[in-house]
Coordinates of C-alpha atoms in Angstrom, one line a residue:
X141 CA 144.5 90.9 19.1
X142 CA 146.7 90.8 22.3
X143 CA 149.5 89.1 20.4
X144 CA 149.3 91.7 17.6
X145 CA 149.6 94.6 20.0
X146 CA 152.4 92.9 22.0
X147 CA 154.4 92.4 18.8
X148 CA 153.7 95.9 17.7
X149 CA 154.8 97.4 21.0
X150 CA 158.0 95.3 20.9
X151 CA 158.9 96.6 17.5
X152 CA 158.1 100.2 18.4
X153 CA 160.6 100.1 21.3
X154 CA 163.5 98.2 20.0
X155 CA 166.4 100.2 18.6
X156 CA 164.9 103.5 19.3
X157 CA 167.1 106.5 18.7
X158 CA 168.4 108.4 21.7
X159 CA 166.3 111.5 22.4
X160 CA 168.5 114.3 23.7
X161 CA 165.6 116.7 24.2
X162 CA 165.4 120.4 23.4
X163 CA 168.0 123.1 24.1
X164 CA 167.7 124.5 27.6
X165 CA 170.4 126.6 29.0
X166 CA 171.0 129.9 30.9
X167 CA 173.6 132.2 29.4
X168 CA 173.4 135.1 31.9
X169 CA 172.0 135.3 35.4
X170 CA 171.0 138.4 37.3
X171 CA 168.7 141.5 36.8
X172 CA 168.2 142.7 33.3
X173 CA 166.0 145.6 32.0
X174 CA 164.4 146.0 28.6
X175 CA 164.2 142.4 27.6
X176 CA 161.9 140.5 25.3
X177 CA 161.1 136.8 24.8
X178 CA 160.9 135.4 21.3
X179 CA 158.7 132.3 21.2
X180 CA 158.3 129.7 18.5
X181 CA 154.5 129.1 18.0
X182 CA 153.6 125.4 18.4
X183 CA 157.2 124.3 17.6
X184 CA 157.0 120.6 17.9
X185 CA 153.5 120.1 16.3
X186 CA 154.7 122.3 13.3
X187 CA 157.9 120.2 13.0
X188 CA 155.9 117.0 13.1
X189 CA 153.4 118.1 10.4
X190 CA 156.0 119.9 8.1
X191 CA 158.4 116.9 8.1
X192 CA 155.8 114.2 8.2
X193 CA 157.2 112.7 11.4
X194 CA 154.2 110.5 12.2
X195 CA 153.9 107.2 14.0
X196 CA 155.2 103.8 13.1
X197 CA 151.9 102.5 12.0
X198 CA 149.0 104.7 10.8
X199 CA 147.3 102.7 8.0
X200 CA 144.4 105.2 7.7
X201 CA 146.8 108.2 7.6
X202 CA 145.0 109.9 10.5
X203 CA 147.8 111.3 12.7
X204 CA 149.4 114.0 10.6
X205 CA 146.2 115.4 9.0
X206 CA 144.3 115.4 12.3
X207 CA 147.2 117.2 14.1
X208 CA 147.4 119.8 11.2
X209 CA 143.6 120.4 11.5
X210 CA 143.7 120.8 15.2
X211 CA 146.6 123.2 14.9
X212 CA 144.8 125.4 12.4
X213 CA 141.6 125.3 14.5
X214 CA 143.5 126.4 17.5
X215 CA 145.0 129.3 15.6
X216 CA 141.5 130.4 14.6
X217 CA 140.2 130.3 18.1
X218 CA 143.3 132.0 19.4
X219 CA 142.6 135.0 17.1
X220 CA 139.0 135.1 18.2
X221 CA 140.0 135.0 21.8
X222 CA 141.7 138.4 21.4
X223 CA 138.3 140.0 21.1
X224 CA 136.1 137.4 22.7
X225 CA 137.3 135.8 26.0
X226 CA 134.8 133.0 25.7
X227 CA 137.2 131.4 23.2
X228 CA 140.1 131.3 25.7
X229 CA 139.2 127.9 27.3
X230 CA 138.8 126.0 24.0
X231 CA 141.9 127.4 22.5
X232 CA 143.8 126.6 25.7
X233 CA 142.5 123.0 25.6
X234 CA 143.5 122.6 22.0
X235 CA 146.9 123.9 22.8
X236 CA 147.4 121.2 25.4
X237 CA 146.2 118.5 23.0
X238 CA 148.4 119.7 20.2
X239 CA 151.5 120.0 22.3
X240 CA 150.9 116.6 23.7
X241 CA 151.3 115.1 20.2
X242 CA 155.1 115.1 20.6
X243 CA 155.0 113.4 24.0
X244 CA 152.6 110.8 22.7
X245 CA 154.9 110.2 19.7
X246 CA 157.8 109.5 22.1
X247 CA 155.8 107.3 24.5
X248 CA 157.2 103.8 24.4
X249 CA 153.8 102.1 24.8
X250 CA 151.7 104.5 22.7
X251 CA 149.7 103.0 19.9
X252 CA 150.6 105.8 17.5
X253 CA 154.2 106.2 18.7
X254 CA 157.6 106.5 17.0
X255 CA 160.5 107.3 19.4
X256 CA 162.8 107.8 16.4
X257 CA 160.6 110.5 15.0
X258 CA 160.2 112.1 18.4
X259 CA 164.0 112.3 18.6
X260 CA 164.2 113.8 15.1
X261 CA 161.5 116.3 16.2
X262 CA 163.7 117.6 19.1
X263 CA 166.8 117.6 16.8
X264 CA 165.1 119.9 14.3
X265 CA 163.8 122.0 17.2
X266 CA 167.3 122.4 18.5
X267 CA 168.5 123.5 15.1
X268 CA 165.7 126.1 14.9
X269 CA 166.2 127.6 18.4
X270 CA 170.0 127.9 17.7
X271 CA 169.2 129.7 14.4
X272 CA 167.0 132.1 16.3
X273 CA 169.9 132.7 18.8
X274 CA 172.2 133.6 15.9
X275 CA 169.5 135.8 14.5
X276 CA 169.1 137.7 17.8
X277 CA 172.8 138.3 18.0
X278 CA 173.1 139.3 14.4
X279 CA 170.5 142.1 14.9
X280 CA 172.0 143.5 18.2
X281 CA 170.1 141.4 20.8
X282 CA 171.8 139.5 23.7
X283 CA 170.5 136.0 24.4
X284 CA 170.1 135.4 28.1
X285 CA 168.1 132.2 28.6
X286 CA 167.0 129.5 26.2
X287 CA 164.3 127.0 26.9
X288 CA 163.3 124.6 24.1
X289 CA 161.0 126.9 22.1
X290 CA 161.8 130.4 23.3
X291 CA 164.7 132.8 24.1
X292 CA 164.8 135.6 26.5
X293 CA 167.1 138.3 25.3
X294 CA 168.2 141.9 25.8
X295 CA 166.3 144.0 23.4
X296 CA 168.0 146.6 21.2
X297 CA 165.0 149.0 21.9
X298 CA 166.8 152.1 20.7
X299 CA 166.7 150.7 17.1
X300 CA 163.5 148.7 16.8
X301 CA 159.9 148.1 17.8
X302 CA 159.4 144.6 19.3
X303 CA 157.6 143.3 16.2
X304 CA 160.2 144.8 13.9
X305 CA 163.0 143.0 15.8
X306 CA 160.9 139.8 15.8
X307 CA 160.4 140.1 12.0
X308 CA 164.2 140.5 11.4
X309 CA 165.0 137.4 13.4
X310 CA 162.1 135.6 11.6
X311 CA 163.8 136.3 8.2
X312 CA 166.9 134.3 9.4
X313 CA 164.8 131.1 9.4
X314 CA 164.9 130.6 5.7
X315 CA 165.5 126.8 6.2
X316 CA 162.3 126.6 8.3
X317 CA 159.6 128.5 6.4
X318 CA 156.9 126.7 8.4
X319 CA 158.1 128.2 11.7
X320 CA 156.6 131.4 13.1
X321 CA 158.2 133.4 15.9
X322 CA 156.1 135.5 18.2
X323 CA 157.4 138.3 20.5
X324 CA 156.3 138.2 24.1
X325 CA 154.9 140.6 25.1
X326 CA 153.5 141.5 21.7
X327 CA 153.2 145.2 22.2
X328 CA 156.2 146.2 24.3
X329 CA 159.3 145.0 26.1
X330 CA 159.5 143.4 29.6
X331 CA 160.4 146.1 32.1
X332 CA 162.8 144.0 34.1
X333 CA 163.6 140.3 34.6
X334 CA 165.5 138.3 37.2
X335 CA 167.1 135.2 35.7
X336 CA 168.1 132.9 38.6
X337 CA 168.9 129.7 36.7
X338 CA 167.8 127.5 33.8
X339 CA 164.0 127.5 33.5
X340 CA 163.7 129.8 36.5
X341 CA 163.0 133.5 36.2
X342 CA 160.6 136.3 37.2
X343 CA 159.7 139.5 35.3
X344 CA 157.6 142.6 35.5
X345 CA 155.5 143.8 32.5
X346 CA 153.2 146.8 33.0
X347 CA 153.6 146.3 36.7
X348 CA 152.4 142.7 36.6
X349 CA 154.6 140.0 38.1
X350 CA 155.2 136.7 36.3
X351 CA 157.0 133.8 38.0
X352 CA 158.5 130.8 36.2
X353 CA 160.2 127.8 37.8
X354 CA 159.8 125.7 40.9
X355 CA 162.6 127.4 42.9
X356 CA 160.3 130.5 43.0
X357 CA 156.9 128.9 42.7
X358 CA 157.0 125.7 44.7
X359 CA 153.5 124.7 46.1
X360 CA 155.1 122.1 48.4
X361 CA 156.7 124.9 50.4
X362 CA 155.1 126.2 53.5
X363 CA 152.8 129.2 52.8
X364 CA 155.0 131.6 54.8
X365 CA 157.9 131.0 52.5
X366 CA 155.8 131.0 49.3
X367 CA 154.5 134.5 50.3
X368 CA 158.0 135.6 51.3
X369 CA 159.5 134.6 47.9
X370 CA 156.7 136.3 45.9
X371 CA 156.9 139.5 47.9
X372 CA 160.7 139.5 47.7
X373 CA 160.6 139.1 43.9
X374 CA 158.2 142.0 43.6
X375 CA 160.4 144.2 45.7
X376 CA 163.5 143.0 43.9
X377 CA 162.1 143.7 40.4
X378 CA 161.0 147.2 41.6
X379 CA 164.7 147.6 42.8
X380 CA 163.5 148.2 46.4
X381 CA 166.5 146.6 48.0
X382 CA 165.8 148.2 51.4
X383 CA 162.4 146.7 51.3
X384 CA 163.8 143.3 50.4
X385 CA 166.0 143.4 53.5
X386 CA 163.2 144.7 55.7
X387 CA 160.8 141.8 54.9
X388 CA 163.6 139.3 55.5
X389 CA 164.3 140.8 58.9
X390 CA 160.6 141.1 59.7
X391 CA 160.0 137.4 59.0
X392 CA 163.1 136.4 60.8
X393 CA 161.8 138.1 63.9
X394 CA 158.4 136.6 63.6
X395 CA 159.9 133.1 63.4
X396 CA 162.2 133.8 66.4
X397 CA 159.4 135.2 68.5
X398 CA 157.0 132.3 67.6
X399 CA 154.5 134.5 65.8
X400 CA 154.0 132.3 62.8
X401 CA 150.4 130.9 62.5
X402 CA 149.5 127.3 61.8
X403 CA 148.2 128.0 58.3
X404 CA 151.5 129.7 57.4
X405 CA 153.8 127.0 58.6
X406 CA 152.0 123.7 58.0
X407 CA 153.0 121.4 55.1
X408 CA 150.2 119.6 53.3
X409 CA 151.2 116.3 51.7
X410 CA 149.0 113.9 49.9
X411 CA 149.6 110.2 50.6
X412 CA 150.4 108.3 47.4
X413 CA 150.1 104.9 49.0
X414 CA 147.8 103.7 51.8
X415 CA 149.4 103.5 55.3
X416 CA 149.2 99.7 55.3
X417 CA 151.1 99.5 52.0
X418 CA 153.7 102.0 53.4
X419 CA 154.2 99.9 56.5
X420 CA 154.9 96.8 54.4
X421 CA 157.5 98.5 52.2
X422 CA 158.9 101.1 54.6
X423 CA 162.6 101.9 54.1
X424 CA 163.1 105.2 55.8
X425 CA 161.3 107.8 58.0
X426 CA 158.6 109.7 56.2
X427 CA 156.9 112.3 58.4
X428 CA 153.4 112.3 56.9
X429 CA 153.2 108.5 57.2
X430 CA 154.9 108.0 60.5
X431 CA 152.8 110.6 62.2
X432 CA 149.7 108.4 61.7
X433 CA 151.6 105.3 63.0
X434 CA 152.6 107.2 66.1
X435 CA 149.0 108.4 66.6
X436 CA 147.8 104.8 66.5
X437 CA 145.5 105.4 63.5
X438 CA 146.5 102.8 61.0
X439 CA 143.5 102.6 58.6
X440 CA 144.5 105.6 56.4
X441 CA 143.8 105.3 52.7
X442 CA 145.8 106.5 49.8
X443 CA 144.9 110.1 48.8
X444 CA 144.7 111.3 52.4
X445 CA 146.2 114.8 52.9
X446 CA 148.4 115.1 56.0
X447 CA 149.0 118.6 57.5
X448 CA 152.0 118.8 59.8
X449 CA 154.9 121.0 61.0
X450 CA 158.4 120.5 62.3
X451 CA 159.3 120.3 66.0
X452 CA 162.7 120.4 67.6
X453 CA 164.6 117.1 67.4
X454 CA 165.4 114.7 64.6
X455 CA 162.4 113.3 62.8
X456 CA 160.0 115.1 65.2
X457 CA 156.8 116.4 63.7
X458 CA 153.3 117.2 64.8
X459 CA 149.8 117.4 63.2
X460 CA 148.8 120.9 62.4
X461 CA 145.5 120.4 64.1
X462 CA 147.4 120.3 67.4
X463 CA 149.4 123.5 66.7
X464 CA 150.8 125.3 69.8
X465 CA 153.4 127.6 68.3
X466 CA 156.0 125.0 69.4
X467 CA 157.7 124.7 66.0
X468 CA 161.5 124.2 65.6
X469 CA 162.8 127.8 65.4
X470 CA 166.2 126.9 64.1
X471 CA 164.8 124.7 61.4
X472 CA 162.6 127.4 60.0
X473 CA 165.4 130.0 60.3
X474 CA 167.6 127.8 58.2
X475 CA 164.8 127.5 55.6
X476 CA 164.4 131.3 55.5
X477 CA 168.1 131.7 55.0
X478 CA 167.9 129.3 52.1
X479 CA 165.1 131.2 50.5
X480 CA 166.9 134.5 51.0
X481 CA 169.8 133.2 49.0
X482 CA 167.6 132.9 46.0
X483 CA 168.1 136.6 45.4
X484 CA 171.9 136.8 45.9
X485 CA 172.6 136.6 42.1
X486 CA 170.3 139.5 41.5
X487 CA 172.0 141.6 44.2
X488 CA 175.5 140.6 42.9
X489 CA 174.6 141.7 39.4
X490 CA 173.6 145.2 40.8
X491 CA 176.9 145.6 42.6
X492 CA 179.2 148.2 40.9

């Protein structure tokens, strides 16, 4: 059995076609009002099923029929979830499983893999998303950002309702009758969006803020900067430029006057390796490991979370449990300036 699977995996990896991935690009950056996002529903699973892009070996013909059944079941539960929230968890779980079908197909060591078909799936997906882009332009929209299975665009709201515009673009996909486009939001347009870069934007819809991208939503950041970014985005999207400057100056003064609390400034990092393994393979200074070494506590297992903050001086840190408002002011001012620069493109786009 071992030899069989070893041979199978060897065959499944050799000569695999290069997978270039989906189309992902930003066409415009800055602030834009009255926009809409057109999403392709379950793009990769639909491509796999419609084009029979299954695994190398599937003697019982399980993969494609099962994926198709899961996809249809998820659609059923998604519809039910609109009136009954109890269906939301199961349709969300099915969405994760269904979308994982493409990743598993491309996995080099997967039992039901096929890297060539995974590459073909992304090729077809790229063709579809570019057809949607052309359809948007044909009917008066302006594409702003493309990310694999969706396009954010300026919406010609004076001419269409969102669903009407969506349906016109849908008709352009005559070569892909199995694909369905969905407008987001389904019953209106996004009030305003700030597109910072590829896969990174924030928008307001009915007063609710949505943030996409690690530049804006990075959990590894200190809480004080996470909050600053979120508050700044909210002010920016409400076009409160004075408020944007005010919270920057306020936080700058708090940092300079050492008014930042421990919970705001500490970093929390989980140790991937035990301290003993780190010491054996150490190549460079890593704060959350070296703090334990300096403390004399050497029996620290993998998975331990270290909370610490930066002091003045190179490679100088301290456990958050010993916090004394003695953080490196200049270090955190530089971080603040970096986070403030995230909004420069929005402000530049508003300059006459």
